[in-house]
Amino acid sequence: MKIVIGADHGGFELKNSLKKFLEEKGYEVDDKGPETLDPEDDYPDYGKKVAEKVGKSGNEIGQKNVMGILICRSAAGIIITANKFKGVRGVAVFDETQAKHSREHNDANVLGLSGDWTKEKQAEKIVKIWLETPYSDEERHTRRLKKIADME
């Protein structure tokens, strides 16, 4: 599975630490930036880069070919950006329970984290659970996800 990751200045440090964490776990990581800290950058630029890659990956409901991780100060703006792209099911997550639920029930394929409120070790736990939790494939969840996809 490939992980596409990106962040604005508010998530720059957490992005870099998570990239290292993911590579150590054996994941292929595609870093969409930034490469250097720029306090004036804008989260939509990185949300777009990651979301385009995930959305075009051909992930059908229940598949995990390409997953995305986005980080900004709150996680809100960058996830709003990501959800503008067809095929993206992005969610902002603040704990392991939300991470698991977002995968089991919503088949989320883009994870949003807060650079301000998520500590490195907590982010690692969230990411690990999020990547390892399979979609439940329950009919009610699939029906709902298909309704959302029809709106795109």
JSON list of C-alpha atoms in Angstrom, two decimals:
[
{"chain": "A", "resi": 1, "resn": "MET", "atom": "CA", "xyz": [0.00, 0.00, 0.00]},
{"chain": "A", "resi": 2, "resn": "LYS", "atom": "CA", "xyz": [1.19, 3.48, -0.86]},
{"chain": "A", "resi": 3, "resn": "ILE", "atom": "CA", "xyz": [0.77, 6.39, 1.55]},
{"chain": "A", "resi": 4, "resn": "VAL", "atom": "CA", "xyz": [0.59, 9.91, 0.12]},
{"chain": "A", "resi": 5, "resn": "ILE", "atom": "CA", "xyz": [1.34, 12.55, 2.75]},
{"chain": "A", "resi": 6, "resn": "GLY", "atom": "CA", "xyz": [1.29, 16.32, 2.83]},
{"chain": "A", "resi": 7, "resn": "ALA", "atom": "CA", "xyz": [1.01, 19.24, 5.22]},
{"chain": "A", "resi": 8, "resn": "ASP", "atom": "CA", "xyz": [1.14, 22.98, 5.45]},
{"chain": "A", "resi": 9, "resn": "HIS", "atom": "CA", "xyz": [3.40, 24.86, 7.87]},
{"chain": "A", "resi": 10, "resn": "GLY", "atom": "CA", "xyz": [1.13, 23.89, 10.78]},
{"chain": "A", "resi": 11, "resn": "GLY", "atom": "CA", "xyz": [1.74, 20.20, 10.18]},
{"chain": "A", "resi": 12, "resn": "PHE", "atom": "CA", "xyz": [5.25, 20.30, 8.74]},
{"chain": "A", "resi": 13, "resn": "GLU", "atom": "CA", "xyz": [7.07, 18.78, 11.73]},
{"chain": "A", "resi": 14, "resn": "LEU", "atom": "CA", "xyz": [4.44, 16.10, 12.35]},
{"chain": "A", "resi": 15, "resn": "LYS", "atom": "CA", "xyz": [4.44, 15.19, 8.65]},
{"chain": "A", "resi": 16, "resn": "ASN", "atom": "CA", "xyz": [8.17, 14.63, 8.68]},
{"chain": "A", "resi": 17, "resn": "SER", "atom": "CA", "xyz": [8.07, 12.49, 11.82]},
{"chain": "A", "resi": 18, "resn": "LEU", "atom": "CA", "xyz": [5.16, 10.42, 10.46]},
{"chain": "A", "resi": 19, "resn": "LYS", "atom": "CA", "xyz": [6.92, 9.94, 7.15]},
{"chain": "A", "resi": 20, "resn": "LYS", "atom": "CA", "xyz": [9.89, 8.44, 8.99]},
{"chain": "A", "resi": 21, "resn": "PHE", "atom": "CA", "xyz": [7.57, 6.31, 11.15]},
{"chain": "A", "resi": 22, "resn": "LEU", "atom": "CA", "xyz": [5.74, 4.97, 8.07]},
{"chain": "A", "resi": 23, "resn": "GLU", "atom": "CA", "xyz": [8.93, 4.20, 6.18]},
{"chain": "A", "resi": 24, "resn": "GLU", "atom": "CA", "xyz": [10.27, 2.30, 9.21]},
{"chain": "A", "resi": 25, "resn": "LYS", "atom": "CA", "xyz": [7.04, 0.25, 9.16]},
{"chain": "A", "resi": 26, "resn": "GLY", "atom": "CA", "xyz": [7.70, -0.67, 5.51]},
{"chain": "A", "resi": 27, "resn": "TYR", "atom": "CA", "xyz": [5.18, 1.60, 3.79]},
{"chain": "A", "resi": 28, "resn": "GLU", "atom": "CA", "xyz": [5.96, 3.30, 0.51]},
{"chain": "A", "resi": 29, "resn": "VAL", "atom": "CA", "xyz": [5.55, 7.02, 1.21]},
{"chain": "A", "resi": 30, "resn": "ASP", "atom": "CA", "xyz": [4.96, 9.67, -1.44]},
{"chain": "A", "resi": 31, "resn": "ASP", "atom": "CA", "xyz": [5.67, 13.04, 0.22]},
{"chain": "A", "resi": 32, "resn": "LYS", "atom": "CA", "xyz": [3.77, 15.84, -1.51]},
{"chain": "A", "resi": 33, "resn": "GLY", "atom": "CA", "xyz": [5.45, 18.50, 0.56]},
{"chain": "A", "resi": 34, "resn": "PRO", "atom": "CA", "xyz": [6.48, 20.85, 1.64]},
{"chain": "A", "resi": 35, "resn": "GLU", "atom": "CA", "xyz": [10.17, 20.05, 1.64]},
{"chain": "A", "resi": 36, "resn": "THR", "atom": "CA", "xyz": [11.04, 23.10, 3.73]},
{"chain": "A", "resi": 37, "resn": "LEU", "atom": "CA", "xyz": [9.08, 25.04, 6.31]},
{"chain": "A", "resi": 38, "resn": "ASP", "atom": "CA", "xyz": [7.29, 28.05, 4.84]},
{"chain": "A", "resi": 39, "resn": "PRO", "atom": "CA", "xyz": [5.16, 29.92, 7.40]},
{"chain": "A", "resi": 40, "resn": "GLU", "atom": "CA", "xyz": [3.26, 31.58, 4.53]},
{"chain": "A", "resi": 41, "resn": "ASP", "atom": "CA", "xyz": [2.16, 28.43, 2.67]},
{"chain": "A", "resi": 42, "resn": "ASP", "atom": "CA", "xyz": [-1.51, 27.47, 2.29]},
{"chain": "A", "resi": 43, "resn": "TYR", "atom": "CA", "xyz": [-3.12, 24.15, 3.24]},
{"chain": "A", "resi": 44, "resn": "PRO", "atom": "CA", "xyz": [-5.30, 23.90, 0.07]},
{"chain": "A", "resi": 45, "resn": "ASP", "atom": "CA", "xyz": [-2.15, 23.48, -2.03]},
{"chain": "A", "resi": 46, "resn": "TYR", "atom": "CA", "xyz": [-1.09, 20.33, -0.17]},
{"chain": "A", "resi": 47, "resn": "GLY", "atom": "CA", "xyz": [-4.61, 19.04, 0.36]},
{"chain": "A", "resi": 48, "resn": "LYS", "atom": "CA", "xyz": [-5.08, 19.16, -3.40]},
{"chain": "A", "resi": 49, "resn": "LYS", "atom": "CA", "xyz": [-1.83, 17.30, -4.17]},
{"chain": "A", "resi": 50, "resn": "VAL", "atom": "CA", "xyz": [-2.66, 14.44, -1.83]},
{"chain": "A", "resi": 51, "resn": "ALA", "atom": "CA", "xyz": [-6.37, 14.27, -2.68]},
{"chain": "A", "resi": 52, "resn": "GLU", "atom": "CA", "xyz": [-5.74, 14.19, -6.43]},
{"chain": "A", "resi": 53, "resn": "LYS", "atom": "CA", "xyz": [-3.42, 11.22, -6.00]},
{"chain": "A", "resi": 54, "resn": "VAL", "atom": "CA", "xyz": [-5.83, 9.31, -3.74]},
{"chain": "A", "resi": 55, "resn": "GLY", "atom": "CA", "xyz": [-8.88, 10.18, -5.83]},
{"chain": "A", "resi": 56, "resn": "LYS", "atom": "CA", "xyz": [-7.26, 9.04, -9.07]},
{"chain": "A", "resi": 57, "resn": "SER", "atom": "CA", "xyz": [-5.91, 5.81, -7.55]},
{"chain": "A", "resi": 58, "resn": "GLY", "atom": "CA", "xyz": [-9.00, 3.84, -8.47]},
{"chain": "A", "resi": 59, "resn": "ASN", "atom": "CA", "xyz": [-9.75, 2.84, -4.88]},
{"chain": "A", "resi": 60, "resn": "GLU", "atom": "CA", "xyz": [-13.17, 1.26, -4.88]},
{"chain": "A", "resi": 61, "resn": "ILE", "atom": "CA", "xyz": [-15.07, 0.91, -1.63]},
{"chain": "A", "resi": 62, "resn": "GLY", "atom": "CA", "xyz": [-13.17, -1.56, 0.52]},
{"chain": "A", "resi": 63, "resn": "GLN", "atom": "CA", "xyz": [-9.83, -1.23, -1.30]},
{"chain": "A", "resi": 64, "resn": "LYS", "atom": "CA", "xyz": [-6.70, 0.34, 0.14]},
{"chain": "A", "resi": 65, "resn": "ASN", "atom": "CA", "xyz": [-4.31, 0.81, -2.78]},
{"chain": "A", "resi": 66, "resn": "VAL", "atom": "CA", "xyz": [-3.41, 4.41, -2.00]},
{"chain": "A", "resi": 67, "resn": "MET", "atom": "CA", "xyz": [-4.18, 6.14, 1.28]},
{"chain": "A", "resi": 68, "resn": "GLY", "atom": "CA", "xyz": [-3.59, 9.77, 2.17]},
{"chain": "A", "resi": 69, "resn": "ILE", "atom": "CA", "xyz": [-2.52, 11.60, 5.31]},
{"chain": "A", "resi": 70, "resn": "LEU", "atom": "CA", "xyz": [-2.88, 15.37, 5.60]},
{"chain": "A", "resi": 71, "resn": "ILE", "atom": "CA", "xyz": [-1.86, 17.67, 8.43]},
{"chain": "A", "resi": 72, "resn": "CYS", "atom": "CA", "xyz": [-2.58, 21.32, 9.11]},
{"chain": "A", "resi": 73, "resn": "ARG", "atom": "CA", "xyz": [-3.02, 23.27, 12.34]},
{"chain": "A", "resi": 74, "resn": "SER", "atom": "CA", "xyz": [-6.57, 22.04, 13.05]},
{"chain": "A", "resi": 75, "resn": "ALA", "atom": "CA", "xyz": [-7.03, 19.30, 10.41]},
{"chain": "A", "resi": 76, "resn": "ALA", "atom": "CA", "xyz": [-10.28, 20.98, 9.36]},
{"chain": "A", "resi": 77, "resn": "GLY", "atom": "CA", "xyz": [-9.24, 23.12, 6.40]},
{"chain": "A", "resi": 78, "resn": "ILE", "atom": "CA", "xyz": [-7.04, 20.54, 4.77]},
{"chain": "A", "resi": 79, "resn": "ILE", "atom": "CA", "xyz": [-9.77, 17.87, 5.03]},
{"chain": "A", "resi": 80, "resn": "ILE", "atom": "CA", "xyz": [-12.38, 20.24, 3.63]},
{"chain": "A", "resi": 81, "resn": "THR", "atom": "CA", "xyz": [-10.02, 20.68, 0.67]},
{"chain": "A", "resi": 82, "resn": "ALA", "atom": "CA", "xyz": [-9.46, 16.94, 0.25]},
{"chain": "A", "resi": 83, "resn": "ASN", "atom": "CA", "xyz": [-13.17, 16.16, 0.24]},
{"chain": "A", "resi": 84, "resn": "LYS", "atom": "CA", "xyz": [-13.67, 18.34, -2.84]},
{"chain": "A", "resi": 85, "resn": "PHE", "atom": "CA", "xyz": [-12.06, 15.60, -4.94]},
{"chain": "A", "resi": 86, "resn": "LYS", "atom": "CA", "xyz": [-13.92, 12.66, -6.44]},
{"chain": "A", "resi": 87, "resn": "GLY", "atom": "CA", "xyz": [-13.20, 9.37, -4.72]},
{"chain": "A", "resi": 88, "resn": "VAL", "atom": "CA", "xyz": [-11.85, 10.95, -1.53]},
{"chain": "A", "resi": 89, "resn": "ARG", "atom": "CA", "xyz": [-13.38, 10.09, 1.81]},
{"chain": "A", "resi": 90, "resn": "GLY", "atom": "CA", "xyz": [-11.42, 12.30, 4.19]},
{"chain": "A", "resi": 91, "resn": "VAL", "atom": "CA", "xyz": [-11.90, 12.58, 7.92]},
{"chain": "A", "resi": 92, "resn": "ALA", "atom": "CA", "xyz": [-10.25, 14.60, 10.68]},
{"chain": "A", "resi": 93, "resn": "VAL", "atom": "CA", "xyz": [-9.33, 12.29, 13.56]},
{"chain": "A", "resi": 94, "resn": "PHE", "atom": "CA", "xyz": [-8.21, 13.05, 17.11]},
{"chain": "A", "resi": 95, "resn": "ASP", "atom": "CA", "xyz": [-8.00, 9.60, 18.74]},
{"chain": "A", "resi": 96, "resn": "GLU", "atom": "CA", "xyz": [-7.71, 5.89, 18.05]},
{"chain": "A", "resi": 97, "resn": "THR", "atom": "CA", "xyz": [-11.45, 5.22, 18.42]},
{"chain": "A", "resi": 98, "resn": "GLN", "atom": "CA", "xyz": [-12.26, 7.74, 15.69]},
{"chain": "A", "resi": 99, "resn": "ALA", "atom": "CA", "xyz": [-9.52, 6.29, 13.49]},
{"chain": "A", "resi": 100, "resn": "LYS", "atom": "CA", "xyz": [-10.95, 2.79, 13.77]},
{"chain": "A", "resi": 101, "resn": "HIS", "atom": "CA", "xyz": [-14.53, 3.94, 13.25]},
{"chain": "A", "resi": 102, "resn": "SER", "atom": "CA", "xyz": [-13.62, 6.03, 10.20]},
{"chain": "A", "resi": 103, "resn": "ARG", "atom": "CA", "xyz": [-12.16, 2.96, 8.51]},
{"chain": "A", "resi": 104, "resn": "GLU", "atom": "CA", "xyz": [-14.75, 0.37, 9.60]},
{"chain": "A", "resi": 105, "resn": "HIS", "atom": "CA", "xyz": [-17.85, 2.45, 8.86]},
{"chain": "A", "resi": 106, "resn": "ASN", "atom": "CA", "xyz": [-16.77, 5.12, 6.37]},
{"chain": "A", "resi": 107, "resn": "ASP", "atom": "CA", "xyz": [-13.89, 3.46, 4.51]},
{"chain": "A", "resi": 108, "resn": "ALA", "atom": "CA", "xyz": [-11.99, 6.73, 4.92]},
{"chain": "A", "resi": 109, "resn": "ASN", "atom": "CA", "xyz": [-9.02, 6.93, 2.56]},
{"chain": "A", "resi": 110, "resn": "VAL", "atom": "CA", "xyz": [-7.60, 10.29, 3.67]},
{"chain": "A", "resi": 111, "resn": "LEU", "atom": "CA", "xyz": [-6.72, 10.92, 7.31]},
{"chain": "A", "resi": 112, "resn": "GLY", "atom": "CA", "xyz": [-6.55, 14.46, 8.64]},
{"chain": "A", "resi": 113, "resn": "LEU", "atom": "CA", "xyz": [-4.47, 15.24, 11.71]},
{"chain": "A", "resi": 114, "resn": "SER", "atom": "CA", "xyz": [-4.01, 18.41, 13.72]},
{"chain": "A", "resi": 115, "resn": "GLY", "atom": "CA", "xyz": [-0.47, 19.67, 13.94]},
{"chain": "A", "resi": 116, "resn": "ASP", "atom": "CA", "xyz": [-1.48, 21.81, 16.93]},
{"chain": "A", "resi": 117, "resn": "TRP", "atom": "CA", "xyz": [-3.32, 19.26, 19.04]},
{"chain": "A", "resi": 118, "resn": "THR", "atom": "CA", "xyz": [-1.85, 15.87, 18.13]},
{"chain": "A", "resi": 119, "resn": "LYS", "atom": "CA", "xyz": [1.42, 14.83, 19.73]},
{"chain": "A", "resi": 120, "resn": "GLU", "atom": "CA", "xyz": [3.84, 12.67, 17.74]},
{"chain": "A", "resi": 121, "resn": "LYS", "atom": "CA", "xyz": [3.29, 9.41, 19.68]},
{"chain": "A", "resi": 122, "resn": "GLN", "atom": "CA", "xyz": [-0.48, 9.87, 19.61]},
{"chain": "A", "resi": 123, "resn": "ALA", "atom": "CA", "xyz": [-0.34, 10.50, 15.85]},
{"chain": "A", "resi": 124, "resn": "GLU", "atom": "CA", "xyz": [1.65, 7.28, 15.38]},
{"chain": "A", "resi": 125, "resn": "LYS", "atom": "CA", "xyz": [-1.00, 5.30, 17.29]},
{"chain": "A", "resi": 126, "resn": "ILE", "atom": "CA", "xyz": [-3.80, 6.88, 15.27]},
{"chain": "A", "resi": 127, "resn": "VAL", "atom": "CA", "xyz": [-2.05, 6.24, 11.96]},
{"chain": "A", "resi": 128, "resn": "LYS", "atom": "CA", "xyz": [-1.21, 2.63, 12.85]},
{"chain": "A", "resi": 129, "resn": "ILE", "atom": "CA", "xyz": [-4.81, 1.82, 13.79]},
{"chain": "A", "resi": 130, "resn": "TRP", "atom": "CA", "xyz": [-6.19, 3.71, 10.80]},
{"chain": "A", "resi": 131, "resn": "LEU", "atom": "CA", "xyz": [-3.99, 1.86, 8.32]},
{"chain": "A", "resi": 132, "resn": "GLU", "atom": "CA", "xyz": [-4.51, -1.56, 9.90]},
{"chain": "A", "resi": 133, "resn": "THR", "atom": "CA", "xyz": [-8.30, -1.36, 10.32]},
{"chain": "A", "resi": 134, "resn": "PRO", "atom": "CA", "xyz": [-10.22, -2.91, 7.44]},
{"chain": "A", "resi": 135, "resn": "TYR", "atom": "CA", "xyz": [-13.52, -1.64, 6.09]},
{"chain": "A", "resi": 136, "resn": "SER", "atom": "CA", "xyz": [-16.38, -3.64, 7.63]},
{"chain": "A", "resi": 137, "resn": "ASP", "atom": "CA", "xyz": [-18.07, -4.22, 4.26]},
{"chain": "A", "resi": 138, "resn": "GLU", "atom": "CA", "xyz": [-21.45, -4.17, 5.97]},
{"chain": "A", "resi": 139, "resn": "GLU", "atom": "CA", "xyz": [-24.29, -3.58, 3.54]},
{"chain": "A", "resi": 140, "resn": "ARG", "atom": "CA", "xyz": [-25.59, -0.51, 5.36]},
{"chain": "A", "resi": 141, "resn": "HIS", "atom": "CA", "xyz": [-22.19, 1.20, 5.21]},
{"chain": "A", "resi": 142, "resn": "THR", "atom": "CA", "xyz": [-21.64, 0.31, 1.56]},
{"chain": "A", "resi": 143, "resn": "ARG", "atom": "CA", "xyz": [-25.11, 1.60, 0.69]},
{"chain": "A", "resi": 144, "resn": "ARG", "atom": "CA", "xyz": [-24.35, 4.92, 2.35]},
{"chain": "A", "resi": 145, "resn": "LEU", "atom": "CA", "xyz": [-20.93, 5.27, 0.76]},
{"chain": "A", "resi": 146, "resn": "LYS", "atom": "CA", "xyz": [-22.43, 4.61, -2.67]},
{"chain": "A", "resi": 147, "resn": "LYS", "atom": "CA", "xyz": [-24.97, 7.37, -2.07]},
{"chain": "A", "resi": 148, "resn": "ILE", "atom": "CA", "xyz": [-22.13, 9.75, -1.27]},
{"chain": "A", "resi": 149, "resn": "ALA", "atom": "CA", "xyz": [-20.20, 8.66, -4.38]},
{"chain": "A", "resi": 150, "resn": "ASP", "atom": "CA", "xyz": [-23.30, 9.29, -6.50]},
{"chain": "A", "resi": 151, "resn": "MET", "atom": "CA", "xyz": [-23.24, 12.92, -5.34]},
{"chain": "A", "resi": 152, "resn": "GLU", "atom": "CA", "xyz": [-19.78, 13.46, -6.81]}
]
